[in-house]
Coordinates of C-alpha atoms in Angstrom, one line a residue:
K12 CA -0.2 -0.2 -0.3
C13 CA 0.9 3.4 -0.7
Q14 CA 0.8 7.3 0.6
L15 CA 0.7 10.1 -2.1
M16 CA 0.2 13.7 -1.8
L17 CA -2.1 14.5 -5.2
S18 CA -0.8 17.6 -6.4
Q19 CA -3.8 20.1 -7.7
P20 CA -4.7 19.8 -11.3
R21 CA -4.0 23.2 -13.4
C22 CA -7.7 23.4 -13.2
G23 CA -8.2 25.0 -9.6
S24 CA -6.3 25.3 -6.6
C25 CA -7.3 22.0 -4.6
P26 CA -6.4 21.4 -0.2
T27 CA -4.3 19.0 0.6
L28 CA -5.4 15.6 0.7
Q29 CA -4.0 12.2 0.9
S30 CA -4.6 9.4 -1.9
T31 CA -4.6 5.4 -2.1
F32 CA -5.6 2.3 -2.8
F33 CA -8.6 1.0 -1.9
S34 CA -10.7 -2.5 -2.6
A35 CA -14.3 -1.4 -2.4
F36 CA -17.6 0.2 -2.7
T37 CA -20.0 2.9 -1.8
H38 CA -23.4 3.6 -2.5
W39 CA -23.9 7.6 -3.7
H40 CA -23.7 9.8 -0.6
I41 CA -24.9 13.0 -0.8
N42 CA -23.0 16.7 -0.9
K43 CA -22.5 19.9 -1.8
M44 CA -22.2 18.9 -5.0
N45 CA -24.0 16.2 -5.6
A46 CA -23.8 14.8 -8.7
I47 CA -21.2 11.5 -9.9
I48 CA -18.3 12.7 -12.5
S49 CA -17.9 9.8 -15.6
V50 CA -15.5 9.5 -18.2
C51 CA -17.6 6.8 -20.6
H52 CA -15.2 5.4 -23.9
F53 CA -16.4 3.6 -27.0
C54 CA -15.0 0.3 -27.5
E55 CA -15.0 -0.9 -30.4
L56 CA -15.1 -4.2 -29.5
H57 CA -18.3 -3.4 -27.2
G58 CA -19.7 -0.3 -27.6
P59 CA -20.4 1.5 -25.2
S60 CA -18.4 1.1 -21.6
V61 CA -18.1 2.4 -18.4
V62 CA -14.9 2.9 -17.9
F63 CA -13.9 5.7 -14.3
C64 CA -16.8 7.2 -12.1
T65 CA -16.0 10.1 -8.7
Q66 CA -17.7 10.4 -6.5
A67 CA -17.9 12.5 -3.2
F68 CA -19.1 10.6 0.6
R69 CA -19.9 12.4 3.6
N70 CA -19.7 11.0 7.7
A71 CA -21.6 7.8 7.4
S72 CA -24.3 8.2 10.6
N73 CA -23.5 4.7 11.2
L74 CA -19.8 3.9 12.7
D75 CA -20.4 0.2 13.9
E76 CA -21.7 -0.5 9.9
L77 CA -18.3 1.1 9.0
N78 CA -16.4 -1.8 11.6
D79 CA -18.4 -4.2 9.8
V80 CA -17.5 -3.5 6.5
V81 CA -13.8 -3.0 7.9
S82 CA -14.0 -6.5 8.7
A83 CA -15.6 -8.1 5.4
L84 CA -12.5 -6.7 4.1
S85 CA -10.4 -8.2 5.6
K86 CA -12.0 -11.7 5.2
S87 CA -12.3 -10.6 1.1
D88 CA -8.6 -10.6 0.9
Q89 CA -6.5 -13.1 2.9
K90 CA -3.5 -11.3 0.9
T91 CA -4.3 -8.2 3.6
S92 CA -3.2 -8.0 7.2
E93 CA -5.7 -7.5 9.5
E94 CA -3.3 -3.8 10.6
E95 CA -3.5 -3.1 7.2
S96 CA -7.4 -3.6 6.8
S97 CA -7.8 -1.5 10.1
Q98 CA -5.9 1.1 8.2
E99 CA -8.0 1.3 4.9
G100 CA -11.2 1.8 7.3
K101 CA -8.9 5.3 8.2
L102 CA -8.0 5.2 4.9
W103 CA -11.5 5.9 3.8
K104 CA -12.9 9.3 6.1
Y105 CA -16.1 10.1 5.6
G106 CA -18.8 8.6 3.9
S107 CA -20.9 5.0 4.6
I108 CA -19.5 1.8 2.9
K109 CA -21.7 -1.1 2.0
L110 CA -20.6 -4.7 0.2
E111 CA -23.8 -5.7 -0.7
N112 CA -24.4 -6.1 -4.2
N113 CA -20.7 -4.8 -5.6
A114 CA -19.8 -9.0 -6.6
E115 CA -22.5 -8.7 -9.0
L116 CA -20.9 -5.0 -10.9
Y117 CA -17.7 -6.9 -11.2
S118 CA -19.1 -9.6 -12.6
I119 CA -17.6 -9.3 -15.7
T120 CA -16.4 -12.1 -18.1
G121 CA -13.5 -11.2 -20.1
S122 CA -15.0 -11.5 -23.2
E123 CA -17.3 -8.9 -22.1
S124 CA -14.5 -7.0 -21.2
C125 CA -11.3 -5.6 -22.5
I126 CA -8.2 -3.1 -21.5
A127 CA -9.7 -0.2 -23.5
C128 CA -13.6 -0.8 -21.0
R129 CA -11.5 -1.0 -17.9
S130 CA -9.5 1.9 -16.0
F131 CA -8.7 -0.7 -12.6
T132 CA -7.9 -4.5 -12.4
H133 CA -11.1 -5.5 -11.1
N134 CA -9.4 -6.4 -7.0
K135 CA -8.2 -3.0 -7.6
P136 CA -11.1 -0.3 -8.2
G137 CA -9.2 3.4 -7.5
Y138 CA -8.3 6.0 -5.2
I139 CA -9.9 7.4 -2.5
S140 CA -9.1 11.3 -1.6
N141 CA -9.9 12.5 2.0
D142 CA -11.3 16.5 2.4
D143 CA -11.1 16.4 6.1
G144 CA -11.9 20.3 6.7
A145 CA -15.3 19.3 5.1
H146 CA -15.7 15.6 5.7
V147 CA -15.2 14.4 2.4
S148 CA -13.7 11.6 0.5
Y149 CA -13.7 11.6 -2.5
V150 CA -13.2 7.7 -4.5
S151 CA -13.2 7.0 -7.5
S152 CA -13.0 3.3 -9.3
Q153 CA -14.0 1.7 -12.3
F154 CA -18.1 2.3 -11.4
P155 CA -20.9 3.8 -9.5
M156 CA -21.4 1.9 -5.9
Q157 CA -24.7 1.6 -6.0
P158 CA -27.2 -0.5 -7.7
D159 CA -29.2 1.9 -8.5
L160 CA -26.4 4.4 -9.2
H161 CA -24.6 2.2 -12.4
R162 CA -27.5 1.6 -13.3
L163 CA -28.3 5.5 -14.3
V164 CA -24.5 6.1 -15.6
R165 CA -24.7 2.7 -17.8
Q166 CA -27.5 4.5 -19.4
A167 CA -26.3 8.1 -19.8
C168 CA -23.3 6.6 -21.3
I169 CA -25.4 4.6 -24.3
R170 CA -27.4 7.5 -24.6
S171 CA -23.6 10.3 -24.7
L172 CA -21.7 7.9 -27.1
S173 CA -24.8 6.8 -29.5
C174 CA -27.1 9.4 -30.1
E175 CA -27.2 12.7 -27.6
V176 CA -24.2 14.2 -29.6
C177 CA -23.4 18.0 -31.2
P178 CA -23.8 18.5 -34.4
S179 CA -19.4 18.0 -34.6
R180 CA -19.9 14.8 -31.6
E181 CA -17.1 17.2 -29.7
G182 CA -18.8 19.4 -27.3
P183 CA -20.5 19.6 -24.0
I184 CA -24.7 18.6 -24.0
Y185 CA -27.0 18.6 -22.3
F186 CA -30.2 15.6 -21.5
G187 CA -32.1 13.9 -19.0
D188 CA -35.2 13.7 -17.1
E189 CA -36.3 13.7 -13.3
A190 CA -36.5 9.9 -13.2
R191 CA -32.5 8.9 -15.1
G192 CA -31.6 12.4 -13.5
H193 CA -29.2 15.6 -15.3
V194 CA -26.3 14.7 -17.5
L195 CA -23.9 17.3 -18.8
S196 CA -21.9 14.4 -21.0
Y197 CA -18.9 17.2 -23.0
S198 CA -18.3 14.0 -25.6
F199 CA -13.8 14.0 -27.7
F200 CA -11.9 12.6 -29.7
L201 CA -8.8 11.4 -29.2
K202 CA -5.6 10.2 -31.7
D203 CA -5.3 6.6 -32.2
V204 CA -3.2 5.4 -35.0
Q205 CA -4.2 1.8 -34.3
A206 CA -8.5 2.6 -34.2
R207 CA -10.9 3.0 -36.8
G208 CA -10.7 6.0 -38.1
F209 CA -7.9 6.1 -36.1
Q210 CA -9.4 8.1 -33.1
R211 CA -10.4 6.8 -30.1
W212 CA -14.5 8.6 -29.1
Y213 CA -14.9 9.4 -26.0
S214 CA -17.3 11.2 -23.2
I215 CA -16.8 13.0 -19.9
L216 CA -20.2 13.1 -18.0
V217 CA -21.6 15.3 -15.0
L218 CA -25.2 13.9 -13.3
M219 CA -26.4 15.0 -10.6
K220 CA -30.9 14.6 -9.6
D221 CA -30.7 18.8 -9.5
K222 CA -31.7 20.3 -13.1
M223 CA -31.0 24.1 -12.1
F224 CA -27.8 23.3 -9.4
L225 CA -26.8 21.9 -13.5
L226 CA -27.4 24.4 -15.7
N227 CA -26.3 27.0 -13.3
S228 CA -22.8 25.2 -13.3
W229 CA -23.2 24.5 -17.2
P230 CA -20.2 27.2 -17.7
F231 CA -17.3 26.6 -15.0
L232 CA -17.7 22.5 -15.9
V233 CA -18.0 23.5 -19.3
K234 CA -14.3 25.3 -19.5
N235 CA -13.2 22.6 -16.6
L236 CA -13.9 20.0 -18.8
Q237 CA -12.5 21.1 -21.9
Q238 CA -9.4 22.1 -19.3
I239 CA -9.0 18.7 -18.5
I240 CA -9.8 17.0 -22.3
N241 CA -7.4 20.7 -24.1
Q242 CA -4.8 17.7 -21.5
L243 CA -5.9 14.5 -23.0
Q244 CA -5.7 14.4 -26.3
E245 CA -2.7 17.2 -26.8
S246 CA -0.8 14.1 -25.1
A247 CA -2.7 11.7 -28.0
A248 CA -1.7 13.9 -30.6
K249 CA 1.4 13.4 -29.4
I250 CA 2.0 9.8 -29.0
Y251 CA 0.1 8.9 -32.1
G252 CA 2.6 11.3 -33.4
E253 CA 5.4 8.8 -33.1
Q254 CA 3.7 6.2 -33.4
E255 CA 3.4 7.7 -37.1
S256 CA 6.5 8.4 -37.5
K257 CA 7.9 4.8 -37.0
V258 CA 4.9 3.1 -39.0
S259 CA 3.3 3.8 -41.7
H260 CA -1.0 3.5 -40.8
R261 CA -1.6 1.5 -44.1
S262 CA 1.1 -1.9 -42.4
L263 CA -0.9 -1.1 -38.6
R264 CA -4.3 -1.9 -40.0
S265 CA -3.0 -5.1 -42.0
A266 CA -1.1 -6.9 -39.7
A267 CA -4.7 -5.4 -37.3
S268 CA -6.4 -7.6 -39.3
M269 CA -4.5 -10.4 -40.5
M270 CA -4.5 -11.3 -36.9
E271 CA -5.1 -15.0 -35.5
P272 CA -8.9 -15.6 -34.3
T273 CA -9.5 -16.0 -31.3
A274 CA -12.9 -16.8 -30.8
A275 CA -15.4 -18.0 -33.3
G276 CA -18.6 -15.7 -35.3
D277 CA -19.0 -12.8 -34.4
N278 CA -16.5 -11.5 -31.8
F279 CA -13.4 -12.0 -34.9
K280 CA -15.0 -10.4 -36.6
K281 CA -15.2 -7.2 -34.9
Q282 CA -11.7 -8.1 -34.0
R283 CA -10.8 -8.4 -37.3
V284 CA -11.5 -5.2 -38.2
A285 CA -11.4 -2.7 -34.5
G286 CA -7.8 -4.2 -34.4
Q287 CA -5.5 -4.7 -31.0
P288 CA -7.8 -2.2 -28.4
R289 CA -5.9 -0.2 -26.8
S290 CA -5.9 1.3 -23.4
L291 CA -6.4 5.6 -22.0
V292 CA -2.6 5.0 -20.5
E293 CA -1.0 3.9 -23.4
L294 CA -3.3 6.7 -25.7
V295 CA -1.8 9.9 -23.8
G296 CA 1.2 7.3 -23.0
S297 CA 1.4 7.4 -18.7
E298 CA 0.9 5.6 -16.2
G299 CA -0.7 8.4 -13.9
V300 CA -3.5 9.2 -16.1
W301 CA -5.7 7.6 -14.0
L302 CA -4.6 9.7 -10.9
K303 CA -4.6 12.6 -12.7
L304 CA -8.0 12.0 -13.9
H305 CA -9.1 11.8 -9.8
T306 CA -7.3 14.5 -8.9
S307 CA -8.5 16.3 -11.2
L308 CA -12.4 15.6 -11.1
T309 CA -11.9 15.9 -7.3
W310 CA -11.3 19.4 -7.7
L311 CA -14.8 19.8 -9.9
L312 CA -16.6 18.7 -7.5
K313 CA -15.7 21.1 -4.8
A314 CA -15.2 23.6 -6.2
G315 CA -18.5 22.9 -7.9
G316 CA -20.0 23.6 -4.5
L317 CA -18.7 25.8 -3.1
R318 CA -18.7 28.0 -6.2
L319 CA -22.7 28.6 -5.6
Q320 CA -23.8 28.5 -2.1
E321 CA -28.1 28.9 -0.8
R322 CA -27.4 33.0 1.6
L323 CA -30.5 34.4 2.6
V324 CA -31.2 37.5 0.3
E325 CA -32.9 40.1 2.9
G326 CA -36.3 42.3 1.9
P327 CA -38.1 44.3 3.4
P328 CA -39.0 44.4 7.2
I329 CA -42.5 42.9 8.1
E330 CA -43.4 45.5 8.6
A331 CA -42.6 48.2 5.9
L332 CA -44.5 45.9 3.8
P333 CA -47.5 46.8 1.9
G334 CA -50.9 46.1 3.6
D335 CA -49.0 46.8 7.2
L336 CA -50.1 50.2 8.6
H337 CA -48.9 49.2 12.0
G338 CA -51.9 49.2 13.9
E339 CA -53.5 52.0 12.1
P340 CA -57.6 52.3 13.1
C341 CA -57.6 50.9 8.6
L342 CA -59.2 48.5 6.4
S343 CA -57.5 45.7 5.1
I344 CA -58.6 46.2 0.8
S345 CA -61.3 42.9 1.4
E346 CA -62.9 44.9 4.0
L347 CA -63.0 48.3 1.3
Y348 CA -64.5 45.6 -0.6
S349 CA -67.5 43.6 1.1
T350 CA -68.2 47.4 2.7
L351 CA -68.4 49.2 -0.6
G352 CA -69.3 45.8 -3.1
P353 CA -68.5 44.4 -5.9
S354 CA -70.0 46.1 -8.4
M355 CA -68.6 50.1 -6.7
F356 CA -65.2 48.3 -6.2
H357 CA -64.5 47.6 -9.4
R358 CA -65.1 50.7 -10.6
V359 CA -62.8 52.1 -8.0
L360 CA -60.6 50.3 -8.1
H361 CA -59.9 50.2 -12.6
H362 CA -60.3 54.3 -12.5
L363 CA -57.7 53.9 -10.1
L364 CA -55.0 50.8 -12.1
I365 CA -54.8 53.5 -14.8
G366 CA -54.0 57.2 -13.7
H367 CA -57.8 58.6 -13.2
Q368 CA -58.0 60.6 -10.0
L369 CA -60.0 59.1 -7.1
V370 CA -61.9 61.6 -5.3
I371 CA -63.0 60.2 -2.7
R372 CA -66.1 62.9 -0.5
C373 CA -68.0 62.5 3.0
H374 CA -68.3 64.6 5.3
D375 CA -65.3 63.1 8.0
S376 CA -62.0 62.5 7.2
N377 CA -61.1 59.5 9.7
I378 CA -63.4 57.5 7.1
T379 CA -61.4 59.1 4.4
A380 CA -57.7 58.4 5.1
A381 CA -59.2 55.3 6.0
I382 CA -60.2 54.1 2.4
V383 CA -57.4 56.0 0.5
L384 CA -54.7 54.1 3.0
T385 CA -56.6 51.0 2.0
L386 CA -56.0 51.6 -1.6
K387 CA -52.0 52.2 -0.8
P388 CA -50.6 49.0 -1.5
L389 CA -52.3 48.7 -5.5
L390 CA -49.9 50.6 -6.7
P391 CA -46.9 50.7 -6.9
R392 CA -44.9 53.4 -4.5
H393 CA -43.8 56.4 -7.0
C394 CA -47.9 56.4 -8.6
Y395 CA -49.6 56.2 -5.2
N396 CA -49.6 60.4 -4.2
A397 CA -52.2 60.6 -2.4
T398 CA -54.1 63.3 -0.5
S399 CA -55.8 61.8 2.8
F400 CA -58.1 64.9 3.5
S401 CA -58.3 68.1 1.9
M402 CA -61.3 71.6 2.8
E403 CA -59.8 72.3 -1.2
Y404 CA -59.6 70.8 -5.5
I405 CA -56.4 69.5 -6.0
E406 CA -55.2 68.1 -9.7
N407 CA -54.4 65.0 -10.5
S408 CA -50.8 66.5 -11.4
S409 CA -50.6 66.9 -7.7
A410 CA -52.9 64.4 -5.9
N411 CA -54.5 61.1 -8.4
I412 CA -55.7 60.0 -4.3
L413 CA -57.5 62.4 -3.0
G414 CA -60.3 63.5 0.3
L415 CA -62.2 65.8 0.0
H416 CA -65.1 67.4 1.9
S417 CA -68.3 66.8 0.5
S418 CA -69.1 70.2 0.7
V419 CA -66.4 70.9 -2.0
E420 CA -67.3 71.4 -5.0
I421 CA -64.9 70.6 -8.0
P422 CA -64.7 72.3 -11.3
E423 CA -66.9 71.1 -13.5
S424 CA -64.6 71.4 -17.0
I425 CA -62.7 68.1 -15.4
T426 CA -64.8 65.3 -16.4
E427 CA -61.8 63.2 -18.4
N428 CA -59.8 61.5 -15.7
I429 CA -61.6 61.6 -13.2
C430 CA -63.9 59.4 -10.3
I431 CA -65.7 61.3 -8.0
L432 CA -67.7 58.5 -5.2
D433 CA -69.7 61.0 -3.2
L434 CA -69.9 58.9 0.5
V435 CA -73.7 60.3 1.9
H436 CA -75.9 59.2 4.6
K437 CA -79.2 57.3 3.3
N438 CA -81.3 60.8 4.6
G439 CA -79.6 62.9 2.6
R440 CA -78.5 65.2 4.7
K441 CA -75.0 65.6 4.2
S442 CA -73.5 67.0 8.4
E443 CA -71.1 70.7 8.5
P444 CA -68.7 70.7 10.8
D445 CA -66.7 73.4 11.7
L446 CA -64.2 74.4 9.2
S447 CA -61.8 76.2 11.6
D448 CA -62.1 72.8 13.2
S449 CA -61.7 71.4 9.7
F450 CA -58.6 73.2 9.0
G451 CA -56.9 73.6 12.7
Y452 CA -56.9 69.6 11.9
I453 CA -55.2 69.1 8.8
D454 CA -52.1 71.8 10.5
K455 CA -51.7 69.4 12.5
K456 CA -49.0 66.5 11.6
T457 CA -51.3 63.7 13.6
P458 CA -52.5 60.6 11.7
F459 CA -56.0 61.9 10.3
M460 CA -57.9 58.6 11.7
C461 CA -59.0 58.7 15.7
E462 CA -61.4 56.0 15.5
T463 CA -61.6 52.6 15.1
K464 CA -61.8 50.0 12.9
E465 CA -65.1 48.7 13.7
E466 CA -66.7 52.7 13.8
I467 CA -65.8 53.8 10.2
I468 CA -66.9 51.3 8.4
A469 CA -70.5 51.5 10.7
T470 CA -69.6 54.7 9.6
I471 CA -69.1 53.6 5.9
R472 CA -73.0 50.9 6.2
K473 CA -74.6 53.6 7.0
T474 CA -73.5 56.3 3.9
N475 CA -74.6 55.6 0.3
T476 CA -71.6 55.5 -1.7
E477 CA -72.1 56.4 -5.4
V478 CA -70.5 57.2 -8.3
S479 CA -70.4 61.3 -9.2
R480 CA -68.6 61.9 -12.2
E481 CA -66.7 59.5 -13.9
G482 CA -64.2 59.3 -17.3
P483 CA -64.4 56.3 -19.7
L484 CA -63.4 53.2 -19.3
C485 CA -61.7 50.1 -21.5
T486 CA -64.3 47.7 -22.2
R487 CA -62.4 45.3 -20.6
P488 CA -60.5 46.0 -17.4
P489 CA -56.4 45.2 -16.7
Q490 CA -55.7 41.5 -16.3
A491 CA -54.3 43.6 -13.1
L492 CA -57.8 43.4 -11.9
S493 CA -59.4 40.4 -12.3
R494 CA -56.1 38.6 -10.3
I495 CA -56.8 40.7 -7.2
E496 CA -60.5 40.4 -7.6
T497 CA -60.3 36.6 -7.7
A498 CA -57.9 36.6 -4.6
I499 CA -59.9 39.4 -2.5
T500 CA -62.7 36.8 -3.1
N501 CA -61.0 34.5 -2.2
V502 CA -63.1 33.4 0.5
S503 CA -59.7 31.6 2.4
S504 CA -57.3 33.3 2.0
L505 CA -56.1 34.9 5.2
P506 CA -56.1 38.5 6.2
G507 CA -51.7 39.3 5.9
A508 CA -51.3 36.6 3.1
L509 CA -54.6 38.6 1.2
S510 CA -52.1 42.0 1.0
I511 CA -48.4 38.9 -0.1
Y512 CA -50.2 38.3 -2.9
I513 CA -51.9 42.0 -3.7
A514 CA -47.9 42.6 -3.4
T515 CA -47.1 40.3 -5.6
I516 CA -49.0 40.6 -7.8
V517 CA -48.0 44.9 -8.3
D518 CA -44.5 43.6 -7.9
E519 CA -45.4 42.1 -11.3
W520 CA -46.8 44.3 -13.4
M521 CA -44.1 47.1 -12.7
N522 CA -41.3 44.7 -14.3
K523 CA -44.1 43.8 -17.2
V524 CA -44.4 48.0 -16.9
K525 CA -39.8 48.2 -17.0
V526 CA -39.7 45.6 -19.6
W527 CA -42.4 47.8 -21.5
V528 CA -40.3 50.5 -21.5
H529 CA -37.0 49.4 -22.0
V530 CA -38.1 47.9 -25.2
I531 CA -39.9 51.1 -26.5
R532 CA -37.1 52.9 -25.9
H533 CA -34.8 51.3 -27.4
G534 CA -35.5 49.3 -29.9
I535 CA -34.1 46.3 -28.8
Q536 CA -35.8 43.7 -32.0
P537 CA -37.7 42.0 -32.4
A538 CA -39.7 45.0 -31.3
T539 CA -38.8 47.6 -33.9
G540 CA -41.4 49.9 -35.3
E541 CA -41.3 54.2 -35.0
L542 CA -43.5 54.8 -32.3
S543 CA -45.4 58.7 -33.4
P544 CA -49.5 58.6 -33.0
A545 CA -48.8 59.0 -37.3
N546 CA -47.3 54.7 -37.3
N547 CA -49.7 54.4 -35.2
A548 CA -52.8 54.7 -37.2
P549 CA -53.6 51.0 -37.3
L550 CA -53.3 50.0 -33.4
L551 CA -55.3 53.7 -32.3
G552 CA -58.0 52.4 -34.6
S553 CA -58.7 49.0 -33.5
L554 CA -58.3 50.1 -29.5
S555 CA -61.6 51.7 -28.0
S556 CA -60.8 55.4 -27.0
A557 CA -59.6 55.3 -24.4
N558 CA -57.1 52.9 -24.9
T559 CA -56.2 55.6 -27.8
L560 CA -55.5 58.5 -25.7
A561 CA -53.1 56.6 -23.3
L562 CA -51.6 55.1 -26.0
K563 CA -51.1 58.1 -27.7
S564 CA -50.0 59.3 -24.1
F565 CA -47.7 57.3 -23.7
V566 CA -46.1 57.5 -28.0
D567 CA -44.6 60.8 -27.1
D568 CA -43.6 60.0 -23.6
V569 CA -41.4 57.1 -25.2
S570 CA -40.9 58.1 -28.2
S571 CA -38.9 62.2 -26.9
C572 CA -36.6 58.7 -25.4
A573 CA -36.5 57.3 -28.1
G574 CA -34.9 59.0 -30.1
P575 CA -33.1 58.4 -33.2
S576 CA -32.5 53.8 -31.9
I577 CA -36.2 52.4 -33.0
N578 CA -36.2 50.7 -35.9
P579 CA -39.3 51.5 -37.9
N580 CA -38.8 48.6 -39.8
S581 CA -42.4 46.4 -38.9
S582 CA -45.5 47.9 -38.1
A583 CA -46.7 49.8 -35.1
E584 CA -48.9 47.1 -35.0
Q585 CA -46.5 44.4 -35.5
Q586 CA -44.4 46.2 -33.1
Q587 CA -46.8 46.4 -30.0
Q588 CA -48.5 43.1 -30.2
R589 CA -45.3 41.3 -30.1
L590 CA -43.8 43.5 -27.4
L591 CA -47.5 42.4 -25.5
T592 CA -47.6 39.0 -26.7
A593 CA -43.2 38.8 -24.9
I594 CA -44.6 40.7 -21.3
G595 CA -47.5 38.8 -21.3
A596 CA -50.2 41.3 -21.4
I597 CA -53.0 42.5 -23.6
D598 CA -54.2 45.2 -25.5
W599 CA -56.4 46.3 -22.4
D600 CA -53.7 46.7 -20.8
I601 CA -52.5 49.5 -21.9
P602 CA -54.1 52.0 -20.0
L603 CA -51.8 50.7 -16.9
L604 CA -48.5 50.1 -18.6
T605 CA -48.4 54.2 -19.4
F606 CA -50.2 55.3 -15.8
W607 CA -47.2 52.6 -14.6
A608 CA -44.5 53.9 -17.1
Q609 CA -44.0 57.5 -15.7
N610 CA -41.4 59.0 -13.8
V611 CA -39.8 54.7 -14.5
S612 CA -36.5 55.0 -15.0

């Protein structure tokens, strides 16, 4: 037995690891990078074959099991003393070992394998390296240790060297599924003067159960596998050149075809065509090629697990989430929905989402403040510009949600982009509070609400809610409105969950708005076309009057920022539809996109 200090592979630095030959097999164990890396070869006599595997193992959960394995090893190898077996058990520091069913994996006759299909002799399966810092043992062997894993690697090997290939037959490719695992296969050729076509076909497989981890690690794995393959190809090309200079290809092939028959039937025919099989050691001219592969693949498993790690992403504090009003006596969205009624809530929210000014007139400042604050989570922060209570009208540009005293009149000239919601006593009388008290109350920078939630709800229910004036609306509401209403009417939703879900809807549509603005400003293909009211005439004609006004306004605003970068080749209608489809929106969402796109960087 010899102990070897593994050298650092070219693909990166590696901690000091201890390596030794060891006669045991293990099962696939979970580690930071739950993967197995295999070297496969397309043998000209036996087809696709698994030649070499490297996998990682963590601490054994049952120390008694490890002791039983050490005892079994001493019985299986009569030439090894009890002291040597104990030493081997110590060298395999981490990971449990099971010998059951492993005999079946190695019951391969000489007719089923050859020197090209093997990396180790049957009684010396591979190398072990221990990483004491991470408490992981890395094991390289001929085959995977567990029968189920052996079957998956065998299937991946066959697919890698038969049907799942790149157009050039060399390079990386992905295939797999949940049942058979996810595989990154990198196929390549090594030159050989005795091979058919003067080259041997190999592949390196990375098999995982985690698809997203594999695909996220794709650049890292491909880069380092390419370095390993380049070293093998350079060494094989050097040996190929030396052998080619000594004897011609024709004489080598003639000698191979005139071999004495060693088997009958198909095997004899295969040997006449294929020639003498050669191992990877012969192809690259290095006895230590398997040790170098073990070192490189060990580093790859370790580094691959370290480069992608879970970390806690801190979001805003829970108390800062939309809808959380720090215990103030404010309504929840579901309570406002039930108080106003489905029809009235739908109209009010429709105006609010597309940028119309919502004016709430009531005799009680507490009620207007409660409604104004309740509507806050339904809009992005930059779209929420509210005044809880005022004794005079404020324009939409200064307050898109405005609470007014019921005695305040709104100019008759304002008919577009407005929705006036009046809350009047059911007896038809409006209370007239002392205006001086109201103004004095406004000057104080204190919360307007002083009543309890129950009192506010009871007061609203004693009033008639009616829309006294409103601008035109689209025939259909935005998709966001329908989703919000569906969430509110879901009786199984808890108040806290509803607030978070509505915040998620708002964030989702803000992402759509950002893509919408970015594409139009920068003219990204294929959504091209000069954005101007003239060029958008076909699209404007297909929309309702409200959508037309919204799109014209949005086009004017965005076109001034876009400049000459917009490509005028494709029609505006095609551009608009492609962009809407790409972000998951429809024509009826344009007013919402237009309003939410204001002041978006």
